Amino acid sequence: LLFAAFGLPQLATAQDTPSGEFTYEVNKVYPSISITKDKLTEAETIADLNKYYKPSWVKEYRSVVISTSHDGSIKKITSSDGSLNAEQRENMLMADAGTDITVQVKYMPDNNLKHNEIQNVDFTFTVDPDKDASYPGGQERLMRYLNEQAIANIAEGTFEGYDLTAVKFTVDEDGGISNAHIFDDAMQTHRDEATEKLLLETICNMDNWEPATYASGQKVKQEYVLTV
Protein backbone atom coordinates (compact mmCIF):
# COMPACT_ATOMS: atom_id res chain seq x y z
CA LEU A 1 0.00 0.00 0.00
CA LEU A 2 2.67 2.48 0.99
CA PHE A 3 4.88 1.86 -2.01
CA ALA A 4 1.91 2.23 -4.37
CA ALA A 5 0.29 5.22 -2.72
CA PHE A 6 3.25 7.35 -1.72
CA GLY A 7 6.15 6.33 -3.97
CA LEU A 8 8.37 5.49 -1.01
CA PRO A 9 11.80 4.28 -2.18
CA GLN A 10 12.51 2.67 1.16
CA LEU A 11 11.11 2.45 4.66
CA ALA A 12 13.53 4.12 7.02
CA THR A 13 13.67 5.63 10.50
CA ALA A 14 11.49 2.83 11.90
CA GLN A 15 11.28 2.48 15.65
CA ASP A 16 9.61 -0.02 17.95
CA THR A 17 7.71 0.94 21.07
CA PRO A 18 9.05 -0.55 24.31
CA SER A 19 6.42 -3.31 24.09
CA GLY A 20 7.55 -4.21 20.55
CA GLU A 21 3.95 -4.18 19.33
CA PHE A 22 4.20 -1.19 16.97
CA THR A 23 6.63 0.12 14.45
CA TYR A 24 6.33 3.70 13.27
CA GLU A 25 8.19 5.86 10.83
CA VAL A 26 8.09 9.15 8.97
CA ASN A 27 9.00 9.18 5.28
CA LYS A 28 9.11 11.79 2.56
CA VAL A 29 6.47 11.30 -0.13
CA TYR A 30 8.23 11.46 -3.46
CA PRO A 31 6.61 12.96 -6.56
CA SER A 32 5.86 10.40 -9.27
CA ILE A 33 8.73 11.81 -11.34
CA SER A 34 11.53 13.92 -9.88
CA ILE A 35 15.24 14.42 -10.46
CA THR A 36 18.13 15.84 -8.50
CA LYS A 37 19.88 18.98 -9.68
CA ASP A 38 23.07 16.98 -10.29
CA LYS A 39 21.27 14.47 -12.53
CA LEU A 40 19.53 17.28 -14.39
CA THR A 41 22.93 18.89 -15.03
CA GLU A 42 24.19 15.62 -16.52
CA ALA A 43 21.02 14.84 -18.53
CA GLU A 44 21.56 14.47 -22.29
CA THR A 45 18.36 12.72 -23.43
CA ILE A 46 14.66 12.54 -22.56
CA ALA A 47 15.27 9.15 -20.96
CA ASP A 48 17.67 10.82 -18.51
CA LEU A 49 14.77 12.96 -17.25
CA ASN A 50 12.26 10.14 -16.79
CA LYS A 51 13.21 6.54 -16.02
CA TYR A 52 9.81 5.37 -17.27
CA TYR A 53 10.32 6.79 -20.74
CA LYS A 54 11.30 4.17 -23.35
CA PRO A 55 13.16 5.35 -26.48
CA SER A 56 12.37 1.94 -28.00
CA TRP A 57 8.79 3.13 -28.48
CA VAL A 58 9.95 5.63 -31.08
CA LYS A 59 10.58 5.00 -34.77
CA GLU A 60 10.76 8.68 -35.69
CA TYR A 61 10.45 11.86 -33.65
CA ARG A 62 8.29 14.69 -34.88
CA SER A 63 8.92 17.16 -32.04
CA VAL A 64 10.01 17.39 -28.42
CA VAL A 65 8.79 20.47 -26.54
CA ILE A 66 10.12 21.27 -23.06
CA SER A 67 8.23 23.94 -21.11
CA THR A 68 9.80 25.75 -18.13
CA SER A 69 8.83 28.66 -15.92
CA HIS A 70 11.02 31.77 -15.67
CA ASP A 71 9.88 34.61 -13.40
CA GLY A 72 6.35 33.30 -13.81
CA SER A 73 6.45 33.19 -17.63
CA ILE A 74 6.42 29.91 -19.56
CA LYS A 75 9.19 29.27 -22.09
CA LYS A 76 8.87 26.46 -24.65
CA ILE A 77 11.90 25.12 -26.50
CA THR A 78 11.50 22.57 -29.29
CA SER A 79 13.89 19.94 -30.59
CA SER A 80 13.55 17.31 -33.28
CA ASP A 81 14.74 14.15 -31.51
CA GLY A 82 15.29 12.50 -28.14
CA SER A 83 18.49 14.40 -27.40
CA LEU A 84 18.28 17.56 -25.33
CA ASN A 85 19.63 20.62 -27.09
CA ALA A 86 21.70 23.28 -25.33
CA GLU A 87 18.82 25.74 -24.95
CA GLN A 88 16.51 23.12 -23.46
CA ARG A 89 19.15 22.09 -20.92
CA GLU A 90 19.90 25.69 -19.98
CA ASN A 91 16.22 26.55 -19.54
CA MET A 92 15.63 23.56 -17.29
CA LEU A 93 18.61 24.44 -15.11
CA MET A 94 17.51 28.08 -14.86
CA ALA A 95 13.79 27.39 -14.32
CA ASP A 96 12.02 28.88 -11.30
CA ALA A 97 12.78 26.77 -8.22
CA GLY A 98 10.01 24.39 -7.25
CA THR A 99 8.05 24.71 -10.50
CA ASP A 100 7.05 21.86 -12.80
CA ILE A 101 8.94 21.12 -16.01
CA THR A 102 6.79 19.61 -18.78
CA VAL A 103 7.99 17.42 -21.65
CA GLN A 104 5.74 16.83 -24.68
CA VAL A 105 6.87 14.26 -27.24
CA LYS A 106 5.24 13.66 -30.63
CA TYR A 107 6.50 10.60 -32.44
CA MET A 108 5.77 7.84 -34.92
CA PRO A 109 5.72 4.53 -33.01
CA ASP A 110 8.04 1.66 -33.81
CA ASN A 111 5.76 -1.32 -34.47
CA ASN A 112 4.55 -3.64 -37.23
CA LEU A 113 1.25 -1.91 -37.98
CA LYS A 114 0.64 -0.95 -41.59
CA HIS A 115 -1.06 2.31 -40.69
CA ASN A 116 0.56 4.22 -37.87
CA GLU A 117 -0.59 7.50 -36.41
CA ILE A 118 1.47 10.08 -34.60
CA GLN A 119 1.46 9.40 -30.85
CA ASN A 120 1.99 11.71 -27.87
CA VAL A 121 3.82 11.15 -24.62
CA ASP A 122 3.58 13.95 -22.07
CA PHE A 123 5.07 13.99 -18.59
CA THR A 124 5.88 16.50 -15.89
CA PHE A 125 8.72 16.33 -13.41
CA THR A 126 10.18 18.42 -10.61
CA VAL A 127 13.70 19.13 -9.44
CA ASP A 128 14.32 17.97 -5.88
CA PRO A 129 15.14 20.65 -3.29
CA ASP A 130 18.80 20.84 -2.31
CA LYS A 131 17.78 20.46 1.34
CA ASP A 132 14.77 18.45 2.51
CA ALA A 133 12.46 19.66 5.25
CA SER A 134 13.67 18.67 8.72
CA TYR A 135 12.20 18.53 12.20
CA PRO A 136 13.86 20.86 14.76
CA GLY A 137 16.34 18.82 16.78
CA GLY A 138 16.54 16.10 14.16
CA GLN A 139 15.04 12.69 13.53
CA GLU A 140 15.68 11.36 17.02
CA ARG A 141 13.73 14.21 18.62
CA LEU A 142 10.87 13.71 16.14
CA MET A 143 10.57 10.00 16.94
CA ARG A 144 10.69 10.74 20.67
CA TYR A 145 7.90 13.33 20.31
CA LEU A 146 5.72 10.90 18.35
CA ASN A 147 6.28 8.15 20.88
CA GLU A 148 5.53 10.32 23.90
CA GLN A 149 2.49 12.05 22.42
CA ALA A 150 0.93 9.19 20.47
CA ILE A 151 2.56 5.79 20.13
CA ALA A 152 2.91 5.07 23.85
CA ASN A 153 -0.76 5.98 24.31
CA ILE A 154 -2.19 3.58 21.72
CA ALA A 155 -4.23 0.92 23.46
CA GLU A 156 -2.85 -2.62 23.45
CA GLY A 157 -4.52 -4.79 20.83
CA THR A 158 -5.41 -1.86 18.58
CA PHE A 159 -3.33 -3.26 15.72
CA GLU A 160 -3.71 -6.85 14.61
CA GLY A 161 -1.46 -8.68 12.17
CA TYR A 162 -0.37 -6.30 9.43
CA ASP A 163 -2.82 -3.46 10.22
CA LEU A 164 -1.52 -0.01 9.49
CA THR A 165 -2.59 3.58 9.90
CA ALA A 166 -1.03 6.38 7.84
CA VAL A 167 -1.21 10.15 8.32
CA LYS A 168 -0.17 12.16 5.30
CA PHE A 169 0.81 15.80 5.83
CA THR A 170 2.54 18.74 4.18
CA VAL A 171 5.38 20.83 5.56
CA ASP A 172 4.66 24.21 3.96
CA GLU A 173 7.04 26.98 2.89
CA ASP A 174 7.05 28.42 6.43
CA GLY A 175 7.65 25.04 8.07
CA GLY A 176 4.08 24.74 9.33
CA ILE A 177 1.98 21.59 9.09
CA SER A 178 -0.93 21.69 6.64
CA ASN A 179 -3.30 19.30 4.87
CA ALA A 180 -2.86 16.59 7.52
CA HIS A 181 -5.26 13.71 6.94
CA ILE A 182 -5.68 9.99 7.46
CA PHE A 183 -4.80 8.03 4.35
CA ASP A 184 -7.90 5.99 3.57
CA ASP A 185 -7.69 2.83 1.48
CA ALA A 186 -10.27 0.15 0.80
CA MET A 187 -7.72 -2.55 1.59
CA GLN A 188 -7.47 -1.40 5.20
CA THR A 189 -9.71 -3.94 6.91
CA HIS A 190 -9.38 -2.63 10.46
CA ARG A 191 -9.88 1.02 11.45
CA ASP A 192 -9.73 2.54 14.92
CA GLU A 193 -11.13 6.08 15.08
CA ALA A 194 -9.61 6.90 18.48
CA THR A 195 -6.13 5.95 17.29
CA GLU A 196 -6.54 7.86 14.04
CA LYS A 197 -7.66 10.95 15.94
CA LEU A 198 -4.69 10.66 18.34
CA LEU A 199 -2.18 10.35 15.49
CA LEU A 200 -3.75 13.18 13.50
CA GLU A 201 -3.75 15.56 16.47
CA THR A 202 -0.14 14.65 17.26
CA ILE A 203 0.94 15.54 13.72
CA CYS A 204 -1.06 18.79 13.71
CA ASN A 205 0.47 19.86 17.05
CA MET A 206 4.09 19.38 16.00
CA ASP A 207 6.55 22.25 16.22
CA ASN A 208 7.33 23.99 12.94
CA TRP A 209 9.87 22.24 10.75
CA GLU A 210 12.72 23.75 8.78
CA PRO A 211 11.18 23.89 5.29
CA ALA A 212 12.66 22.30 2.17
CA THR A 213 15.01 24.75 0.46
CA TYR A 214 16.76 25.17 -2.89
CA ALA A 215 20.30 26.50 -3.20
CA SER A 216 18.82 29.82 -4.32
CA GLY A 217 17.13 30.16 -0.92
CA GLN A 218 13.66 29.46 -2.34
CA LYS A 219 11.57 27.53 0.18
CA VAL A 220 9.00 24.99 -1.02
CA LYS A 221 6.43 22.69 0.53
CA GLN A 222 7.11 18.99 0.86
CA GLU A 223 4.88 16.03 1.67
CA TYR A 224 5.51 13.42 4.36
CA VAL A 225 3.67 10.43 5.80
CA LEU A 226 3.62 8.90 9.29
CA THR A 227 2.89 5.18 9.23
CA VAL A 228 2.13 2.97 12.22
mmCIF file of C-alpha atoms in Angstrom, residues 13-159:
data_model
loop_
_atom_site.group_PDB
_atom_site.id
_atom_site.type_symbol
_atom_site.label_atom_id
_atom_site.label_comp_id
_atom_site.label_asym_id
_atom_site.label_seq_id
_atom_site.Cartn_x
_atom_site.Cartn_y
_atom_site.Cartn_z
ATOM 1 C CA THR A 13 13.672 5.626 10.502
ATOM 2 C CA ALA A 14 11.490 2.830 11.897
ATOM 3 C CA GLN A 15 11.280 2.484 15.654
ATOM 4 C CA ASP A 16 9.613 -0.018 17.953
ATOM 5 C CA THR A 17 7.709 0.939 21.070
ATOM 6 C CA PRO A 18 9.046 -0.554 24.309
ATOM 7 C CA SER A 19 6.421 -3.315 24.086
ATOM 8 C CA GLY A 20 7.546 -4.206 20.550
ATOM 9 C CA GLU A 21 3.946 -4.178 19.334
ATOM 10 C CA PHE A 22 4.204 -1.195 16.974
ATOM 11 C CA THR A 23 6.629 0.123 14.453
ATOM 12 C CA TYR A 24 6.332 3.695 13.271
ATOM 13 C CA GLU A 25 8.191 5.860 10.830
ATOM 14 C CA VAL A 26 8.088 9.149 8.969
ATOM 15 C CA ASN A 27 9.004 9.181 5.282
ATOM 16 C CA LYS A 28 9.113 11.787 2.563
ATOM 17 C CA VAL A 29 6.467 11.296 -0.128
ATOM 18 C CA TYR A 30 8.233 11.456 -3.462
ATOM 19 C CA PRO A 31 6.605 12.956 -6.564
ATOM 20 C CA SER A 32 5.859 10.397 -9.270
ATOM 21 C CA ILE A 33 8.729 11.807 -11.339
ATOM 22 C CA SER A 34 11.528 13.915 -9.875
ATOM 23 C CA ILE A 35 15.237 14.417 -10.458
ATOM 24 C CA THR A 36 18.131 15.843 -8.498
ATOM 25 C CA LYS A 37 19.880 18.980 -9.676
ATOM 26 C CA ASP A 38 23.071 16.982 -10.286
ATOM 27 C CA LYS A 39 21.273 14.473 -12.534
ATOM 28 C CA LEU A 40 19.534 17.285 -14.391
ATOM 29 C CA THR A 41 22.927 18.891 -15.031
ATOM 30 C CA GLU A 42 24.187 15.623 -16.518
ATOM 31 C CA ALA A 43 21.024 14.838 -18.534
ATOM 32 C CA GLU A 44 21.557 14.470 -22.289
ATOM 33 C CA THR A 45 18.360 12.716 -23.432
ATOM 34 C CA ILE A 46 14.656 12.543 -22.563
ATOM 35 C CA ALA A 47 15.271 9.150 -20.960
ATOM 36 C CA ASP A 48 17.669 10.824 -18.508
ATOM 37 C CA LEU A 49 14.772 12.961 -17.254
ATOM 38 C CA ASN A 50 12.258 10.144 -16.792
ATOM 39 C CA LYS A 51 13.213 6.540 -16.023
ATOM 40 C CA TYR A 52 9.809 5.370 -17.267
ATOM 41 C CA TYR A 53 10.317 6.790 -20.744
ATOM 42 C CA LYS A 54 11.295 4.166 -23.349
ATOM 43 C CA PRO A 55 13.161 5.347 -26.477
ATOM 44 C CA SER A 56 12.370 1.936 -27.995
ATOM 45 C CA TRP A 57 8.786 3.134 -28.481
ATOM 46 C CA VAL A 58 9.947 5.627 -31.080
ATOM 47 C CA LYS A 59 10.583 5.005 -34.766
ATOM 48 C CA GLU A 60 10.761 8.680 -35.690
ATOM 49 C CA TYR A 61 10.453 11.857 -33.648
ATOM 50 C CA ARG A 62 8.285 14.693 -34.884
ATOM 51 C CA SER A 63 8.923 17.156 -32.045
ATOM 52 C CA VAL A 64 10.007 17.388 -28.419
ATOM 53 C CA VAL A 65 8.792 20.471 -26.543
ATOM 54 C CA ILE A 66 10.116 21.270 -23.059
ATOM 55 C CA SER A 67 8.231 23.941 -21.109
ATOM 56 C CA THR A 68 9.795 25.746 -18.134
ATOM 57 C CA SER A 69 8.826 28.664 -15.916
ATOM 58 C CA HIS A 70 11.016 31.771 -15.666
ATOM 59 C CA ASP A 71 9.883 34.610 -13.402
ATOM 60 C CA GLY A 72 6.349 33.303 -13.813
ATOM 61 C CA SER A 73 6.446 33.190 -17.628
ATOM 62 C CA ILE A 74 6.424 29.912 -19.565
ATOM 63 C CA LYS A 75 9.191 29.269 -22.094
ATOM 64 C CA LYS A 76 8.871 26.456 -24.648
ATOM 65 C CA ILE A 77 11.900 25.124 -26.502
ATOM 66 C CA THR A 78 11.502 22.567 -29.288
ATOM 67 C CA SER A 79 13.892 19.939 -30.586
ATOM 68 C CA SER A 80 13.553 17.314 -33.282
ATOM 69 C CA ASP A 81 14.742 14.155 -31.508
ATOM 70 C CA GLY A 82 15.289 12.502 -28.138
ATOM 71 C CA SER A 83 18.485 14.395 -27.404
ATOM 72 C CA LEU A 84 18.279 17.560 -25.325
ATOM 73 C CA ASN A 85 19.630 20.620 -27.086
ATOM 74 C CA ALA A 86 21.697 23.285 -25.333
ATOM 75 C CA GLU A 87 18.815 25.737 -24.952
ATOM 76 C CA GLN A 88 16.508 23.116 -23.458
ATOM 77 C CA ARG A 89 19.149 22.094 -20.923
ATOM 78 C CA GLU A 90 19.899 25.691 -19.981
ATOM 79 C CA ASN A 91 16.215 26.554 -19.545
ATOM 80 C CA MET A 92 15.631 23.561 -17.294
ATOM 81 C CA LEU A 93 18.610 24.441 -15.111
ATOM 82 C CA MET A 94 17.507 28.084 -14.861
ATOM 83 C CA ALA A 95 13.794 27.389 -14.316
ATOM 84 C CA ASP A 96 12.024 28.882 -11.296
ATOM 85 C CA ALA A 97 12.780 26.769 -8.224
ATOM 86 C CA GLY A 98 10.008 24.391 -7.250
ATOM 87 C CA THR A 99 8.049 24.708 -10.496
ATOM 88 C CA ASP A 100 7.048 21.858 -12.805
ATOM 89 C CA ILE A 101 8.940 21.119 -16.006
ATOM 90 C CA THR A 102 6.795 19.611 -18.777
ATOM 91 C CA VAL A 103 7.988 17.420 -21.646
ATOM 92 C CA GLN A 104 5.742 16.831 -24.676
ATOM 93 C CA VAL A 105 6.870 14.262 -27.240
ATOM 94 C CA LYS A 106 5.242 13.662 -30.634
ATOM 95 C CA TYR A 107 6.497 10.600 -32.445
ATOM 96 C CA MET A 108 5.774 7.838 -34.924
ATOM 97 C CA PRO A 109 5.721 4.529 -33.009
ATOM 98 C CA ASP A 110 8.040 1.661 -33.809
ATOM 99 C CA ASN A 111 5.756 -1.318 -34.465
ATOM 100 C CA ASN A 112 4.549 -3.640 -37.229
ATOM 101 C CA LEU A 113 1.253 -1.911 -37.977
ATOM 102 C CA LYS A 114 0.644 -0.947 -41.594
ATOM 103 C CA HIS A 115 -1.057 2.313 -40.690
ATOM 104 C CA ASN A 116 0.559 4.222 -37.867
ATOM 105 C CA GLU A 117 -0.589 7.499 -36.405
ATOM 106 C CA ILE A 118 1.468 10.080 -34.596
ATOM 107 C CA GLN A 119 1.459 9.403 -30.847
ATOM 108 C CA ASN A 120 1.994 11.712 -27.873
ATOM 109 C CA VAL A 121 3.824 11.150 -24.617
ATOM 110 C CA ASP A 122 3.580 13.952 -22.072
ATOM 111 C CA PHE A 123 5.072 13.991 -18.587
ATOM 112 C CA THR A 124 5.878 16.504 -15.892
ATOM 113 C CA PHE A 125 8.722 16.332 -13.408
ATOM 114 C CA THR A 126 10.179 18.423 -10.610
ATOM 115 C CA VAL A 127 13.703 19.125 -9.443
ATOM 116 C CA ASP A 128 14.320 17.968 -5.878
ATOM 117 C CA PRO A 129 15.141 20.655 -3.290
ATOM 118 C CA ASP A 130 18.799 20.840 -2.308
ATOM 119 C CA LYS A 131 17.779 20.459 1.338
ATOM 120 C CA ASP A 132 14.774 18.445 2.512
ATOM 121 C CA ALA A 133 12.459 19.660 5.245
ATOM 122 C CA SER A 134 13.669 18.672 8.718
ATOM 123 C CA TYR A 135 12.198 18.528 12.202
ATOM 124 C CA PRO A 136 13.864 20.855 14.764
ATOM 125 C CA GLY A 137 16.335 18.823 16.778
ATOM 126 C CA GLY A 138 16.540 16.098 14.162
ATOM 127 C CA GLN A 139 15.036 12.694 13.532
ATOM 128 C CA GLU A 140 15.677 11.360 17.024
ATOM 129 C CA ARG A 141 13.725 14.212 18.623
ATOM 130 C CA LEU A 142 10.874 13.714 16.136
ATOM 131 C CA MET A 143 10.575 10.004 16.945
ATOM 132 C CA ARG A 144 10.685 10.744 20.670
ATOM 133 C CA TYR A 145 7.903 13.334 20.309
ATOM 134 C CA LEU A 146 5.722 10.902 18.351
ATOM 135 C CA ASN A 147 6.284 8.145 20.875
ATOM 136 C CA GLU A 148 5.527 10.317 23.905
ATOM 137 C CA GLN A 149 2.487 12.048 22.419
ATOM 138 C CA ALA A 150 0.929 9.193 20.472
ATOM 139 C CA ILE A 151 2.557 5.787 20.127
ATOM 140 C CA ALA A 152 2.912 5.070 23.850
ATOM 141 C CA ASN A 153 -0.762 5.977 24.311
ATOM 142 C CA ILE A 154 -2.193 3.582 21.722
ATOM 143 C CA ALA A 155 -4.235 0.917 23.460
ATOM 144 C CA GLU A 156 -2.848 -2.622 23.451
ATOM 145 C CA GLY A 157 -4.519 -4.793 20.829
ATOM 146 C CA THR A 158 -5.408 -1.859 18.578
ATOM 147 C CA PHE A 159 -3.335 -3.258 15.716
#
